[in-house]
PDB file of C-alpha atoms in Angstrom:
ATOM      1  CA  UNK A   1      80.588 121.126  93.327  1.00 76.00           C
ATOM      2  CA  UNK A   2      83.989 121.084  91.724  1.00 84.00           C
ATOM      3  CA  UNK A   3      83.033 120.349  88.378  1.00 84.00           C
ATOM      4  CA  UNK A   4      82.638 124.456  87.285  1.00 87.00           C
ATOM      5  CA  UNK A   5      85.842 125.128  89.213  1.00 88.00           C
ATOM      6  CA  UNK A   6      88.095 122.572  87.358  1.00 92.00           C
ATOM      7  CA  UNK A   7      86.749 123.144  84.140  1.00 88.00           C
ATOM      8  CA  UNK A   8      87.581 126.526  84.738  1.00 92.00           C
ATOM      9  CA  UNK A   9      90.960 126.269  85.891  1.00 94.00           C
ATOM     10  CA  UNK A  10      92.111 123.409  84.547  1.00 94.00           C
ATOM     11  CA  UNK A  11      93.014 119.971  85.950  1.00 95.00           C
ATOM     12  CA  UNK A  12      96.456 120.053  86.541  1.00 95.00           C
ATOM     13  CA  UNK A  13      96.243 123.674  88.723  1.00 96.00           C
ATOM     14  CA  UNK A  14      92.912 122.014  90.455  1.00 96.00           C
ATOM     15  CA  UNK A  15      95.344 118.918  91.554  1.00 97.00           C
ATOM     16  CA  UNK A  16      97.805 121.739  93.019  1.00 97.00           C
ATOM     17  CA  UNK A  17      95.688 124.042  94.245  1.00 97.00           C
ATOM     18  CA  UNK A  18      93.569 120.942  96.148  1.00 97.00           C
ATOM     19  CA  UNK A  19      96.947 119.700  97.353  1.00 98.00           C
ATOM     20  CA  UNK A  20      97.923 123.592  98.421  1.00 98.00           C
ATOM     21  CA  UNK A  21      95.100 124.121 100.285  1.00 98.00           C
ATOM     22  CA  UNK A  22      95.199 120.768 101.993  1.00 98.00           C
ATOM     23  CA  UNK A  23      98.979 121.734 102.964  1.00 98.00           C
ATOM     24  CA  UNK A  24      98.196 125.083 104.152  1.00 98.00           C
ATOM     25  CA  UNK A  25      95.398 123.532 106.295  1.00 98.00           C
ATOM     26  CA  UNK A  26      97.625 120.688 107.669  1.00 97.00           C
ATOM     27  CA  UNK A  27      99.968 123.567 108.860  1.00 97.00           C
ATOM     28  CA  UNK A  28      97.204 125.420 109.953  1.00 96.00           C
ATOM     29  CA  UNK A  29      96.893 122.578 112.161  1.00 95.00           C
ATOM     30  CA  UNK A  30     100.184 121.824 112.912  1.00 94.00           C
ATOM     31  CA  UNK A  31     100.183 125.184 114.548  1.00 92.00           C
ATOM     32  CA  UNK A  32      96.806 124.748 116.835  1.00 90.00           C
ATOM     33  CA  UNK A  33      98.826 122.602 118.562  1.00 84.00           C
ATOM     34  CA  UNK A  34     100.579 125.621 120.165  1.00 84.00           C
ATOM     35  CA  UNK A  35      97.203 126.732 121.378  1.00 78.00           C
ATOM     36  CA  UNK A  36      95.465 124.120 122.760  1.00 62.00           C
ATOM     37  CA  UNK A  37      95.711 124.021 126.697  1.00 69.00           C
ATOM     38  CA  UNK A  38      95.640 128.176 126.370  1.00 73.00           C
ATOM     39  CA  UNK A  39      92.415 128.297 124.828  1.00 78.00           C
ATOM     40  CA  UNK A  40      90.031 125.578 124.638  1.00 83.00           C
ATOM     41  CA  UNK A  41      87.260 127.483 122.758  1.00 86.00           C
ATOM     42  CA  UNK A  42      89.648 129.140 120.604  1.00 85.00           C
ATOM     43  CA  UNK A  43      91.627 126.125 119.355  1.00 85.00           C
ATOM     44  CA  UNK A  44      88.078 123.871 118.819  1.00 89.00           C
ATOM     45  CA  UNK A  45      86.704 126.442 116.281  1.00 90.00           C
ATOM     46  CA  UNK A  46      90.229 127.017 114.848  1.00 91.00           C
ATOM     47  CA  UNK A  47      90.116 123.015 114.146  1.00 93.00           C
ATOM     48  CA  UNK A  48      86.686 122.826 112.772  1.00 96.00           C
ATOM     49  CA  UNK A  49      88.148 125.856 109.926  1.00 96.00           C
ATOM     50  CA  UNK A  50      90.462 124.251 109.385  1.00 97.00           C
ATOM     51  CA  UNK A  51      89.286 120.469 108.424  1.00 97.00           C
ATOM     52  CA  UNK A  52      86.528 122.039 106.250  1.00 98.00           C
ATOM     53  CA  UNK A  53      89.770 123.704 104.399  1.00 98.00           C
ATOM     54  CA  UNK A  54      91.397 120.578 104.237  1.00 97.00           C
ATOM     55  CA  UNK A  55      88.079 118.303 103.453  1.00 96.00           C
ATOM     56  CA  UNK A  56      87.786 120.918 100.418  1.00 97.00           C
ATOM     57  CA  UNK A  57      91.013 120.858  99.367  1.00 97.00           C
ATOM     58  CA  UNK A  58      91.455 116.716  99.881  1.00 96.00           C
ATOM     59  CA  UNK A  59      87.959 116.598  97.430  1.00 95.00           C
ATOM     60  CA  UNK A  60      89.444 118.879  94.702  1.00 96.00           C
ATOM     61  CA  UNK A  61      92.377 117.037  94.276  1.00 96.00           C
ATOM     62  CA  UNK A  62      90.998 113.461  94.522  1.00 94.00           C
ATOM     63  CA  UNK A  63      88.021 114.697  92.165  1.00 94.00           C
ATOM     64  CA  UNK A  64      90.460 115.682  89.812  1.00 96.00           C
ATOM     65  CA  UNK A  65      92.701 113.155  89.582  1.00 95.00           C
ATOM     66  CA  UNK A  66      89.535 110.758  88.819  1.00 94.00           C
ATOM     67  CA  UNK A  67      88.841 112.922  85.871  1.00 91.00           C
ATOM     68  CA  UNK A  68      92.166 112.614  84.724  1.00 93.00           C
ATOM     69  CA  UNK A  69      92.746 109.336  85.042  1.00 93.00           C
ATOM     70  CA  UNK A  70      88.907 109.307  82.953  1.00 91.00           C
ATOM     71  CA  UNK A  71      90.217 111.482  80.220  1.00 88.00           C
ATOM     72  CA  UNK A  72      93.654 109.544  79.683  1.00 88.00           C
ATOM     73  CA  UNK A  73      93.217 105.509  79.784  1.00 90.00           C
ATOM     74  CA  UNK A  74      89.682 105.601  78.230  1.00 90.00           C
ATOM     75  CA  UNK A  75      90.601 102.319  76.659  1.00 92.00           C
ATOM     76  CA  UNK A  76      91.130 100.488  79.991  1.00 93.00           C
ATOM     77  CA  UNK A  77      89.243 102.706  82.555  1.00 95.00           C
ATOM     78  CA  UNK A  78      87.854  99.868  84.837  1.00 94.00           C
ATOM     79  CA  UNK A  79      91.395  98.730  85.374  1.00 95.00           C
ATOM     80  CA  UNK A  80      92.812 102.001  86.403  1.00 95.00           C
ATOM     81  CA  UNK A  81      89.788 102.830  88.086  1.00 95.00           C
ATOM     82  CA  UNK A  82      90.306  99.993  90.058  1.00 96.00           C
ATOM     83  CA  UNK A  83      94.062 100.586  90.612  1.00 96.00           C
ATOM     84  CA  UNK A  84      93.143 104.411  91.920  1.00 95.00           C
ATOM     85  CA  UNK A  85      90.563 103.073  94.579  1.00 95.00           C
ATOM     86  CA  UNK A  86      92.770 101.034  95.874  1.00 96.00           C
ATOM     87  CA  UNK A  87      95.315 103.459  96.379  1.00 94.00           C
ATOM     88  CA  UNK A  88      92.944 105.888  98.028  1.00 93.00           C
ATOM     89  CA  UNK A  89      91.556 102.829 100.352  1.00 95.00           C
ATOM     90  CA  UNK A  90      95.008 101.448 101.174  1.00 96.00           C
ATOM     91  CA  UNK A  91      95.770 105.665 102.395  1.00 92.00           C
ATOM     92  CA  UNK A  92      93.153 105.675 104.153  1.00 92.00           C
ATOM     93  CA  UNK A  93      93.721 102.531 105.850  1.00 96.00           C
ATOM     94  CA  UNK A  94      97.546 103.263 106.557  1.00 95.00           C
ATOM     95  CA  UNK A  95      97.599 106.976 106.972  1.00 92.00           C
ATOM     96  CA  UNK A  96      95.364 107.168 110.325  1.00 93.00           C
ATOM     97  CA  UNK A  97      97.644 104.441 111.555  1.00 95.00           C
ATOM     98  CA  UNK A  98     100.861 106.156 110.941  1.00 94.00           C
ATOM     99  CA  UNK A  99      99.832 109.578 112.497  1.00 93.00           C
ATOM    100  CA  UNK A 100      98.471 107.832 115.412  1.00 94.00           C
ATOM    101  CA  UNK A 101     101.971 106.150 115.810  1.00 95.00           C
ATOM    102  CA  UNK A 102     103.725 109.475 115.114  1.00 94.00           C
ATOM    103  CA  UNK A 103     101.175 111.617 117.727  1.00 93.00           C
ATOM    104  CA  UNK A 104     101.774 108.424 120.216  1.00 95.00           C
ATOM    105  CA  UNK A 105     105.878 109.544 120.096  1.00 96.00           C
ATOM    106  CA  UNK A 106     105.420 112.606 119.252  1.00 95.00           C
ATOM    107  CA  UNK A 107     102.872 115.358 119.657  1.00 93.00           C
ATOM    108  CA  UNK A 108     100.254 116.926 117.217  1.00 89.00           C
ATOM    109  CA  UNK A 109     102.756 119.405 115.828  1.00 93.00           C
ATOM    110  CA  UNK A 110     104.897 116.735 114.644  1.00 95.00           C
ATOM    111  CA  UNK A 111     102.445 114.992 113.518  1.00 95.00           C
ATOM    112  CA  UNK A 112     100.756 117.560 111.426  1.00 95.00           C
ATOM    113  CA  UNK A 113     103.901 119.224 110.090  1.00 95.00           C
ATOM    114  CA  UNK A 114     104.562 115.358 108.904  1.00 95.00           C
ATOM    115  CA  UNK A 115     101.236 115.179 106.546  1.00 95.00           C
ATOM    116  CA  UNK A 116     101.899 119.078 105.354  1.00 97.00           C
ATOM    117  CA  UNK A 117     105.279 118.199 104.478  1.00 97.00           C
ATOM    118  CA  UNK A 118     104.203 115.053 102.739  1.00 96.00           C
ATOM    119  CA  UNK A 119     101.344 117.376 100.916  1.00 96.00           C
ATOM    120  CA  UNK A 120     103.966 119.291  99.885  1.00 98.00           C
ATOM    121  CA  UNK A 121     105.862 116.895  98.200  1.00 98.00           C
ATOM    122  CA  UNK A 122     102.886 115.121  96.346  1.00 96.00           C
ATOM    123  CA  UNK A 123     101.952 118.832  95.112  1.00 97.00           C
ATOM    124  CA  UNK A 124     106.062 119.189  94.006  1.00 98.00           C
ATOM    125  CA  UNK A 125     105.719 116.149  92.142  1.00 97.00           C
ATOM    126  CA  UNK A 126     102.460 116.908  90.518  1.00 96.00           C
ATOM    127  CA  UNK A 127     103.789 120.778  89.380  1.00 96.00           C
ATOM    128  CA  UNK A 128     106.625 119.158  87.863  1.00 96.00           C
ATOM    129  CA  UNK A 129     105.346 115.662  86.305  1.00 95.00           C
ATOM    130  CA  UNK A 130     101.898 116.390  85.231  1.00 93.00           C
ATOM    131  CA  UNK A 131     101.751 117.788  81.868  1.00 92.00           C
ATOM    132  CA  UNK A 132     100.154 121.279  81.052  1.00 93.00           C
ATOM    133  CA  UNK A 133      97.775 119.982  78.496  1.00 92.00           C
ATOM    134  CA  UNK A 134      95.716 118.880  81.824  1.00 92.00           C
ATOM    135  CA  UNK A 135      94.856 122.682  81.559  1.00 91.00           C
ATOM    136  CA  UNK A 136      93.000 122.503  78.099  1.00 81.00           C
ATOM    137  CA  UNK A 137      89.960 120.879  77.432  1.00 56.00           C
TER     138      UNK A 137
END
């Protein structure tokens, strides 16, 4: 599915664009929170958007970053292979753990302004440390 899109627009601005539309849908979130108890209906097909924006946003950028990492250490790929699944299995074994502490003291605003401010910060460092020759096949 993403293959046409980042061979079109290039790696690095699929990694940023995959983390911006992640963020935006994380704040999207964030803000269903102030909805909720007025409007049940409203708020449960505002959520359902809204993952689907973040589930396609989440795939571009992780789909990208394993071409990249393809494309640059061809000479040991299994190793960094191995070191980028387990840094996508160790997220998603500590993330879920940490919002569900943060919701526990918190609330789901919190708690979703938390993950779209750490989205933002990934996508800050990837803008400014990955190089634009990501861009050019």
């Amino acid at each position: 599915m993403h293959g046409k899109t980042i061979s079109k627009i290039g790696r690095k601005n699929a990694i940023v664009i995959g983390l911006g539309v992640a963020a935006l849908a994380n704040a999207g979130m964030a803000v269903t929170g102030l909805i909720e108890s007025s409007s049940p209906k409203t708020f449960i097909g505002t959520v359902i958007v809204l993952r689907i924006l973040m589930g396609y946003g989440d795939s571009l950028a992780q789909t990208t970053i394993f071409s990249v990492v393809s494309q640059l250490y061809t000479d040991d790929l299994a190793a960094k292979l191995g070191y980028l699944r387990l840094a996508v299995g160790l997220g998603g074994m500590v993330g879920p753990i940490c919002c569900d502490l943060t919701y526990q003291y918190t609330n789901f605003i919190v708690t979703f302004g938390m993950c779209t401010v750490l989205l933002l910060a990934s996508l800050a460092l990837c803008q400014t440390f990955l190089p634009e020759e990501l861009n050019g096949d």
